[in-house]
XYZ file of C-alpha atoms in Angstrom:
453
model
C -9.495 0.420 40.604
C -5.890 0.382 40.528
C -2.837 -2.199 40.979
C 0.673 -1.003 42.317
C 3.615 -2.256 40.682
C 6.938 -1.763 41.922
C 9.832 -1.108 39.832
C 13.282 -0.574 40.859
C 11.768 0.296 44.104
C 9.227 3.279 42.547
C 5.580 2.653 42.449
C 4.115 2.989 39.819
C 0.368 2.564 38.748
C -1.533 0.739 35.822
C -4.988 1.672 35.033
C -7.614 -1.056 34.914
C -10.536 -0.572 33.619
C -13.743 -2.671 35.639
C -14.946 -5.130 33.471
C -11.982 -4.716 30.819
C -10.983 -8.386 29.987
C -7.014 -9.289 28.744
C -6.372 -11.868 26.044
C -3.401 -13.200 24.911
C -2.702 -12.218 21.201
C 0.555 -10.889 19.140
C 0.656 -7.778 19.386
C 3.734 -5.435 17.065
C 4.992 -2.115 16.793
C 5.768 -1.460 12.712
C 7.788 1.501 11.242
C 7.629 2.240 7.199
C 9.773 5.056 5.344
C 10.552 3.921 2.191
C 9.148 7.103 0.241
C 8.443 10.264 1.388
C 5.570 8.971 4.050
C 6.449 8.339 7.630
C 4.301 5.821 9.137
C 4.210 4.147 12.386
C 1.617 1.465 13.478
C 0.124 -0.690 16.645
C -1.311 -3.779 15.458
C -2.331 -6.783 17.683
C -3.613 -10.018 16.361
C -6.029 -11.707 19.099
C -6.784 -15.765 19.451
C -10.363 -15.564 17.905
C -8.675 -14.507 14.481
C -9.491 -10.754 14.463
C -7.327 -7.812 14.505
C -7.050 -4.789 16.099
C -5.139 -1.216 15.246
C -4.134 0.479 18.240
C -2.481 3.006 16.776
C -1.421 4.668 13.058
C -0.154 7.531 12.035
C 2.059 8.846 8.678
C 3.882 12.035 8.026
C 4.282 12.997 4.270
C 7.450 15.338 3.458
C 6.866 18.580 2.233
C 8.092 17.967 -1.621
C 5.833 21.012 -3.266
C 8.540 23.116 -3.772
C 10.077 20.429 -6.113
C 7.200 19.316 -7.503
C 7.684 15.630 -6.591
C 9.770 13.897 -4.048
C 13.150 15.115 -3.745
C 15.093 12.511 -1.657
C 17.078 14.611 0.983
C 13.910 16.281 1.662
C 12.363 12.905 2.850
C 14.965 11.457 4.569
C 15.422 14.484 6.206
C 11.674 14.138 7.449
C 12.136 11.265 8.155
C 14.957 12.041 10.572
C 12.406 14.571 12.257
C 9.376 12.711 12.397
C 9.951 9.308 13.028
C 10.860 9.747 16.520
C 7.827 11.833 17.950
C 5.766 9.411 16.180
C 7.094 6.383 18.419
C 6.624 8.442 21.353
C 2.743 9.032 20.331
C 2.896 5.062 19.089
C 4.185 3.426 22.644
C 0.784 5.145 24.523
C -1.370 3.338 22.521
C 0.195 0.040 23.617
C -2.354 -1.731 25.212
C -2.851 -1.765 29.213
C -0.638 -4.813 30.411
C -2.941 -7.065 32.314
C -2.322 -7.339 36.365
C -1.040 -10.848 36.275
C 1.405 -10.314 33.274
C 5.403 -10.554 34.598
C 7.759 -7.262 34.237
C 9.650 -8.733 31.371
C 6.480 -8.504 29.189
C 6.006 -4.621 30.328
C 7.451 -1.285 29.262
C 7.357 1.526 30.776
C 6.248 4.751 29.053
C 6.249 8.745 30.306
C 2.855 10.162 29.753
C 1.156 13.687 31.030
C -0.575 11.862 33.098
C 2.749 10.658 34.747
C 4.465 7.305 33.698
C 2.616 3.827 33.131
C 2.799 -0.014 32.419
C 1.931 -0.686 28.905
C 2.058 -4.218 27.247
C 5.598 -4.577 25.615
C 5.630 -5.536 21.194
C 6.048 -9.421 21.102
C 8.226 -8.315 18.135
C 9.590 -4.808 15.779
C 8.322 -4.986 12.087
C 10.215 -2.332 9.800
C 10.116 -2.089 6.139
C 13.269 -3.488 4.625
C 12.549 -2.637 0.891
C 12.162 -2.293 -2.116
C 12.242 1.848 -1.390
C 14.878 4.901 -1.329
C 17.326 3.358 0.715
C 18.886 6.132 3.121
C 14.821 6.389 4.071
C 14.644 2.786 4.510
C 17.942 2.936 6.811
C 16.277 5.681 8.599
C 13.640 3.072 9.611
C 15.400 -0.147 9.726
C 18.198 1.942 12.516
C 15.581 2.921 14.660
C 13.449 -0.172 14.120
C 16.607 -2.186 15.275
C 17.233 0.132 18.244
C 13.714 -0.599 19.559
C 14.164 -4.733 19.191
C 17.602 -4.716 21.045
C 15.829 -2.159 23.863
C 12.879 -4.015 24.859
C 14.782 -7.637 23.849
C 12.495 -8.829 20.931
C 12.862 -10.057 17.687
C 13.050 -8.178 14.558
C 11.439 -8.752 11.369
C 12.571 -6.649 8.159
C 9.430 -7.206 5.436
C 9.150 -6.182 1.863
C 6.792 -3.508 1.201
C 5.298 -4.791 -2.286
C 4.227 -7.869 -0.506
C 2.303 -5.697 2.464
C 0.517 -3.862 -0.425
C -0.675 -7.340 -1.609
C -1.844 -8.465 1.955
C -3.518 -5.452 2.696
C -6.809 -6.662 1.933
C -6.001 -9.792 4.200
C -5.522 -7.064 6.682
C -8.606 -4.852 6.697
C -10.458 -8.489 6.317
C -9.244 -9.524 9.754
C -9.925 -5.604 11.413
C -13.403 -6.250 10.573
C -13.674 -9.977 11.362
C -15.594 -9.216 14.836
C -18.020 -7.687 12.910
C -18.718 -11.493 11.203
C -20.081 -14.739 13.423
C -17.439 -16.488 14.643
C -18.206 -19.581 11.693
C -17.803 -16.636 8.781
C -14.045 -16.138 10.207
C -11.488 -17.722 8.191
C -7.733 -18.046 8.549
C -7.056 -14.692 6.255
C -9.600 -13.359 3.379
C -8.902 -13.445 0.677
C -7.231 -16.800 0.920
C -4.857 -17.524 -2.008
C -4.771 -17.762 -4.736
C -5.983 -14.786 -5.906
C -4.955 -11.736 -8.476
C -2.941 -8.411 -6.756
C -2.886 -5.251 -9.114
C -0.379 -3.493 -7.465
C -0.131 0.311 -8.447
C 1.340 2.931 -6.803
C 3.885 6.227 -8.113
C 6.987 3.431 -7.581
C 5.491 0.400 -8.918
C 2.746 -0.896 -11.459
C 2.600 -4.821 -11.264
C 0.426 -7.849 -11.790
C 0.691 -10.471 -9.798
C -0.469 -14.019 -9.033
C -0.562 -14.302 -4.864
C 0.133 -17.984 -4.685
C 1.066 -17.961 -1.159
C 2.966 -15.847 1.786
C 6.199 -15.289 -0.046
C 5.121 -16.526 -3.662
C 3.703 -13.667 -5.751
C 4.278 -14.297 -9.589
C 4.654 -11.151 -11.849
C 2.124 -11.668 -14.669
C 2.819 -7.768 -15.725
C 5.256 -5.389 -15.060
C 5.847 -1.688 -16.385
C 8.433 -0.604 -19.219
C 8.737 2.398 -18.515
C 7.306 4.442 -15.911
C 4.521 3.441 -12.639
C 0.711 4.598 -13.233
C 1.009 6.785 -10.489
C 4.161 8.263 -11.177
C 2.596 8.913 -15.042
C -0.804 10.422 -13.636
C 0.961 12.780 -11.066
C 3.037 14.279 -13.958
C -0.351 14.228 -15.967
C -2.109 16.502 -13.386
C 0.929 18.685 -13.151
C 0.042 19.535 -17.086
C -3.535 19.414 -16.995
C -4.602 21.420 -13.515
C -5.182 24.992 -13.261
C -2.433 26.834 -11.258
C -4.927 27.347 -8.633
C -5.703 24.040 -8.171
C -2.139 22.757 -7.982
C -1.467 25.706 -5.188
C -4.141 24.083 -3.170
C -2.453 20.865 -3.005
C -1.770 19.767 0.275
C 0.960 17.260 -1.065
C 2.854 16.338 -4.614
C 0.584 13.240 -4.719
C -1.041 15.387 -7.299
C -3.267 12.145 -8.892
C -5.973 12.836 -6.298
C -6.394 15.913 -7.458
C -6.771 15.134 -10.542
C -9.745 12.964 -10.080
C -11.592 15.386 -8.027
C -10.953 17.455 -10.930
C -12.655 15.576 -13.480
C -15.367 15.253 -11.957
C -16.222 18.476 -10.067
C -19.402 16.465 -8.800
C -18.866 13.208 -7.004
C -23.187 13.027 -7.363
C -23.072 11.956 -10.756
C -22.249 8.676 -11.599
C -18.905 8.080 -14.587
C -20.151 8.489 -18.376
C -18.033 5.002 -19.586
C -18.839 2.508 -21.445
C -16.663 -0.596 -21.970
C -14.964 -1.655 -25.237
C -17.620 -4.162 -26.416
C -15.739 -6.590 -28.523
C -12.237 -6.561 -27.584
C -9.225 -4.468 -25.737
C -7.180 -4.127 -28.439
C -5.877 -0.347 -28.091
C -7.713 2.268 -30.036
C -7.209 5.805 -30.371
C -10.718 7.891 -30.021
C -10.824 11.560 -31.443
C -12.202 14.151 -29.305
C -14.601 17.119 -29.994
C -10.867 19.124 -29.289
C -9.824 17.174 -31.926
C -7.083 15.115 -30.259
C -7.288 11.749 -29.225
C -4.704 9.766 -26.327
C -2.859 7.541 -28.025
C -3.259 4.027 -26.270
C -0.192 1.699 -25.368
C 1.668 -0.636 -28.088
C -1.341 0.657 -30.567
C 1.547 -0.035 -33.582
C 3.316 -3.108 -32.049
C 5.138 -3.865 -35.047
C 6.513 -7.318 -35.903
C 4.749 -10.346 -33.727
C 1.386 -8.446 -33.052
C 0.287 -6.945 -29.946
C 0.303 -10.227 -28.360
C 3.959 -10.326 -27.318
C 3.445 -7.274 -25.121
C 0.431 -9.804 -23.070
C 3.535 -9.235 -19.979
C 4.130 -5.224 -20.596
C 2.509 -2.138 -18.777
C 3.333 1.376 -20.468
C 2.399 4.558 -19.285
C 4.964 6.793 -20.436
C 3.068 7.570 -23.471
C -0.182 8.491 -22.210
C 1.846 11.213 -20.390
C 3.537 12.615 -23.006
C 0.775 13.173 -25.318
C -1.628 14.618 -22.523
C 1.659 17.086 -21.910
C 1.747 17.544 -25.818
C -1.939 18.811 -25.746
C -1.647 21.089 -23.391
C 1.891 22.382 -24.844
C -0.122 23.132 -27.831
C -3.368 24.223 -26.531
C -2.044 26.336 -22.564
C -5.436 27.954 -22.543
C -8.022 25.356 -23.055
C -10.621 26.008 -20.879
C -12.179 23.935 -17.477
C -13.932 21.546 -19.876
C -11.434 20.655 -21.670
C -9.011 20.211 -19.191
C -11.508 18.011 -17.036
C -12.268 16.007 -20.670
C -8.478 15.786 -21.100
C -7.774 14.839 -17.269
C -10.847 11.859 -17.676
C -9.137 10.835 -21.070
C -6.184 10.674 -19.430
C -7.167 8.315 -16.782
C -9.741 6.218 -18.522
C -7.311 5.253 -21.459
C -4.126 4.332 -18.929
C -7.068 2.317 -16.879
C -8.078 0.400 -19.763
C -4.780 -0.286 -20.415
C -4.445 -1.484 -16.914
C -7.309 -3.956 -17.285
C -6.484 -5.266 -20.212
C -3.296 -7.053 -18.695
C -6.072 -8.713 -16.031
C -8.517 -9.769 -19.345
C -5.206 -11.521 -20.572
C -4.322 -12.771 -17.582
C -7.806 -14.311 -16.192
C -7.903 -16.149 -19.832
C -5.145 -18.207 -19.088
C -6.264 -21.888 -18.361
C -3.773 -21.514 -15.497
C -5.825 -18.975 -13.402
C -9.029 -20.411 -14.592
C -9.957 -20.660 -10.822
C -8.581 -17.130 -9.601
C -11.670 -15.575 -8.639
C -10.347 -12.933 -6.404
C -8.477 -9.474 -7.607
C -7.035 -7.588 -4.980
C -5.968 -3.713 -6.053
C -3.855 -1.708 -3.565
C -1.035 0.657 -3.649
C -2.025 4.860 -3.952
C -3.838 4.697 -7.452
C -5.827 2.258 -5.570
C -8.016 5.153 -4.098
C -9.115 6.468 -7.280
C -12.483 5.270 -7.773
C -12.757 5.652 -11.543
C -10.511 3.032 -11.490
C -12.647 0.993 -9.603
C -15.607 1.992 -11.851
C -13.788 1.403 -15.041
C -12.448 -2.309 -13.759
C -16.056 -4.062 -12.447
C -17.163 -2.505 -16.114
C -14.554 -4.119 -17.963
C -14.669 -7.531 -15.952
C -18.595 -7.307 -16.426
C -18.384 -7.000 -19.653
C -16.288 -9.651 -20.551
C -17.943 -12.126 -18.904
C -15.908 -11.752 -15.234
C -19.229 -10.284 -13.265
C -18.341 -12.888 -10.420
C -14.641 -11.528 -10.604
C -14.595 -10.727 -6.864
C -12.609 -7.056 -6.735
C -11.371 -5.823 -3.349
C -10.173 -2.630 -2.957
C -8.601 -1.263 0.435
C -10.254 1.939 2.244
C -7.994 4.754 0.710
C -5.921 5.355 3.944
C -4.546 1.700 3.488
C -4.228 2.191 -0.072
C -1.396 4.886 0.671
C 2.144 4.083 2.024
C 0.900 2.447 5.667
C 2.807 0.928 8.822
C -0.703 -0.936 9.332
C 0.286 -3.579 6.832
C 3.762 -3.628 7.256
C 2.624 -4.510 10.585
C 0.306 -6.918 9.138
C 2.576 -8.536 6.665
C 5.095 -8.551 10.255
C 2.240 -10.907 11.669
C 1.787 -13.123 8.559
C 5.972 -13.505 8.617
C 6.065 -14.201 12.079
C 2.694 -16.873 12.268
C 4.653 -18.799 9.363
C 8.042 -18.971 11.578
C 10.188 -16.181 9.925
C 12.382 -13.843 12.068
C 14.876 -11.642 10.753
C 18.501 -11.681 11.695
C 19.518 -8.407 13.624
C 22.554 -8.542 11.038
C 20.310 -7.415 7.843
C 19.995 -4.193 5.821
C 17.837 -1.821 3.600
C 17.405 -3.161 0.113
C 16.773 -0.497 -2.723
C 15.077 -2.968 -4.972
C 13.740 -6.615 -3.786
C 11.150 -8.344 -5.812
C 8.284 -10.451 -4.359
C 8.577 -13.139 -7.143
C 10.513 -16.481 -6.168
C 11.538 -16.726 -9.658
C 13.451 -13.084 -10.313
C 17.102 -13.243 -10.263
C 17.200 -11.685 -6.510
C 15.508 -15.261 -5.121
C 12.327 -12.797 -4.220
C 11.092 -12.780 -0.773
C 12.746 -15.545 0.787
C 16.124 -15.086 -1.585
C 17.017 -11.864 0.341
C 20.015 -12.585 3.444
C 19.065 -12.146 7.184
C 16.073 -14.794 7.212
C 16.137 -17.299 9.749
C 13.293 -19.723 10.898
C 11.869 -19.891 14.544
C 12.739 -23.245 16.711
């Protein structure tokens, strides 16, 4: 069955399923560059509280050659990518209902010859933090498309959509619950985010929308950043050659342990998580963060990640011992990880004993390193063992753990359901925090807000 529209005096036809039903819901087209991963994302929010993701797609730059991501590189594929992925983007728009008026349609070229596709109630781009000439790329073309189709804008921060991601996948599944088992967003807040990615390492306390206290930040370098240089050290030539990408920490895992069968050999410090360094049949040990913390104990670093250490020394060994063989590579690549892990949860251990968070009993993990499922393993161990085994832990599927335009997308919704637009005026931001109290006013502190009538 088929309706005919006319347009500017052409017909044009829209398909229409029998039996397919059209609800009103929010529907947004999101754009994210603010590394070296091109993504661009359909979300629609429907009335009954669940979501739905028409369409996602990323692009990572080609950074192998450099052994990391080289910045003109990215932008530069950004530049070529970013466009054809709109194109593929605007034909998953959902089917614009036959009653629906022209100023809510768009009109798309297909193969099939052109159609009537439901136009974005609004444009979500990622604003920052992030490399900004990528961000511009984004923002630009993010703009381009709001003033086009005559929709609002919003610009989101990136650090917060890693934080809502779980809030995300909770409400793509939420059909799958009885409509009484749907709430608002899951998790609500509060709850814990362990945010860890190659750009960022981060506790926080997700208090609401825009409030996300940093319990924990790094020093020196991110956990991912630290592991990718790590496997760079520690892999075989072969194995780095096969490497699709520079996000070299996933191949690093899979090289530990060569067989995904057998479950992790780790047991959990049993009395406390003070940092100790354990000798190795190799006879080298990883030397733990702050293990000599000098003056004032270990205590005053209860707010301090550090990761730049672990690196060095696992770059040390190898310096000193270039042909160790497999197994003690793989022991050396496990070490690696387990050690910077435990140093990880120890910063949640500190933070859950705080009579402040006493009723936190939610931690969400996202951001790359959030794929790694020894890092999974070693956190339920540590939070079982310390008497947290109710400690709810989420953890996205991997392919929202990576840079997304599903949760900017998302976060775009959250924004948008709480009254937030963004001015058309605003720009890029290299560094933005997502904590009220930083000197930048956080979320909310940035320019180019405005709330809806």
């Amino acid at each position: 069955m088929k309706s005919i529209w006319l347009v500017s005096r052409r017909a044009y036809s829209v398909e229409r399923p029998i039996g397919r039903q059209f609800h009103r819901g929010l529907l947004t087209l999101a754009i994210e560059t603010s590394c070296d991963d091109t993504g661009v994302a359909v979300l629609e929010k429907h009335e009954n509280r669940s979501a739905s993701l028409h369409f996602n797609s990323r692009i990572t730059s080609d950074n192998r050659e450099h052994g990391g991501v080289q910045p003109i590189v990215a932008h530069e594929s950004h530049q070529e990518k970013l466009a054809g992925l709109v194109s593929q983007a605007l034909e998953s728009l959902p089917l614009q209902p036959p009653t629906a008026g022209l100023a809510d349609t768009i009109l798309i070229s297909s193969k099939n010859g052109p159609r009537l596709r439901k136009k974005p109630d609004f444009v979500t781009v990622t604003r920052g933090p992030g490399m900004r000439a990528n961000l511009i790329t984004g923002v630009d073309t993010a703009k381009g498309l709001a003033v086009a189709w005559q929709v609002p804008i919003l610009g989101v921060n990136h650090m917060q959509a890693h934080a809502l991601t779980s809030r995300m996948v909770s409400a793509l599944h939420a059909n799958e619950r009885s409509p009484d088992e749907r709430h608002d967003n899951d998790p609500p807040y509060p709850f814990l985010s362990l945010l860890v990615s190659g750009g960022n390492t981060m506790l926080v306390h997700s208090r609401d929308l825009c409030d996300h206290k940093i319990l924990a930040d790094t020093t020196d370098t991110a956990l991912g950043r630290m592991i990718d240089k790590a496997a760079r050290d520690i892999l075989p030539e072969t194995v780095l050659k096969s490497a699709a990408n520079v996000a070299y920490g996933g191949l690093l895992e899979s090289f530990a342990f060569p067989d995904p069968s057998l479950s992790y050999e780790y047991r959990p410090p049993t009395k406390s998580l003070s940092p100790v360094a354990e000798s190795t049949e190799y006879g080298w040990s990883i030397t733990p963060p702050f293990l000599n913390p000098g003056p004032g104990g270990i205590r005053k670093f209860d707010s301090a990640f550090s990761f730049s250490g672990i690196g060095s020394k696992a770059k040390d060994i190898m310096k000193h011992r270039p042909t160790s063989d497999l197994a003690e590579r793989r022991l050396l690549a496990r070490k690696t990880m387990s050690v910077a892990f435990e140093h990880l949860a120890s910063r949640v251990i500190i933070a859950l004993e705080s009579p402040s968070l006493e009723h936190v009993r939610t931690l969400v993990v996202s951001g790359g390193v959030a794929s790694n499922q020894y890092l999974k393993h070693i956190l339920r161990s540590i939070l079982n063992s310390r008497g947290y085994g109710d400690m709810r832990l989420l953890f996205p599927p991997p392919k929202f753990c990576t840079d997304n335009a599903a949760m900017i997308a998302w976060t775009g919704v959250e924004m948008w359901e709480a009254g937030w637009r963004s001015e058309l005026g605003f720009t890029a931001r290299k560094h933005w925090s997502i904590d009220p109290e930083a000197a930048d006013g956080g979320i909310l502190g940035s320019s180019g807000w405005k709330k809806a009538a």
